[in-house]
Amino acid sequence: MKKALLLINGLQLPHPALNAAIEWAKEHSAALQVLFLTAASEQTEEYAFPSDIDAANDLQDEDDAIKADVRLLKSQMLLVRDVAAAENVECKVEHLVEPSLDEMVVLTAEAMILITKTPLKEIKPLMGIEGFSIVELTSQARCEVLEIAL
């Protein structure tokens, strides 16, 4: 069966890319495979106001942040399934943690089209993959690529 592949790098769901993927799948009578790609762990960030760091540390620890990320990811995966089902599009949703570029290139060979949001060079996605960039993947993809500008 024909398949469209939608990549979501990190925790932010790009709704325009999801909508484009669903429309493409409907127009081509194809299935949709959605891959949420995340880093293996939270990236630490410098705290801008050291005088407030004790108060900030008391509000949330790393375990709370990880649990919140997992809840957000699960809810977004469910949302994608529900939106696809409402449009009568067969949809498989998966979460891959820090996949390799080679693994991803193989997945593109199994698809007719790769859909992703246009990567912003100056902004790294929250919990986005670190092993390679989406630009590297799109340049090596073995299928048509559709980048959706947000």
Phi, psi and omega in degrees: 000146177294148184215140170256143181243119178252125178256134176236110183267110180095200188264353183268119180279115179276095185304319178299324178291320177298314179299318179296320180295317179294318178297318179297315180299318179295314182297328184254010182048051184241160172278164179237128173247124181247125180245119171271119181254126179227160175288163181289333181208165177298140173276135178278148180234149176290142178268127189287336185237087185302331181293338180261004189295323179297316179295320180294321180295329180287336183288323185202133176258178184298323179298319178297319180295318179296316179298320179294320178298317180296316178299316180297315180298314180297320181292324178290322177297318178295319178300316179300314178301315182295318180295316179296317180297320179297334179262008180058041177250126175295129187220132174243127182242129181226158175242121177246130179261116177045058177292160178276160177299318180300317178301318183290322178298319177299318179296326179292332179292338181271356184247158174276329182211145174250124181243132179207161174284151178296121182293140176262118185297327185275350183235121176270129182297145176299122182064023178289158181298154183242342186288334179201167178259158177297328177299317177300317181295314182296329179287339180252001183301145180259029177209175176299147179239133175236113177261131181255118177283136179258000000 
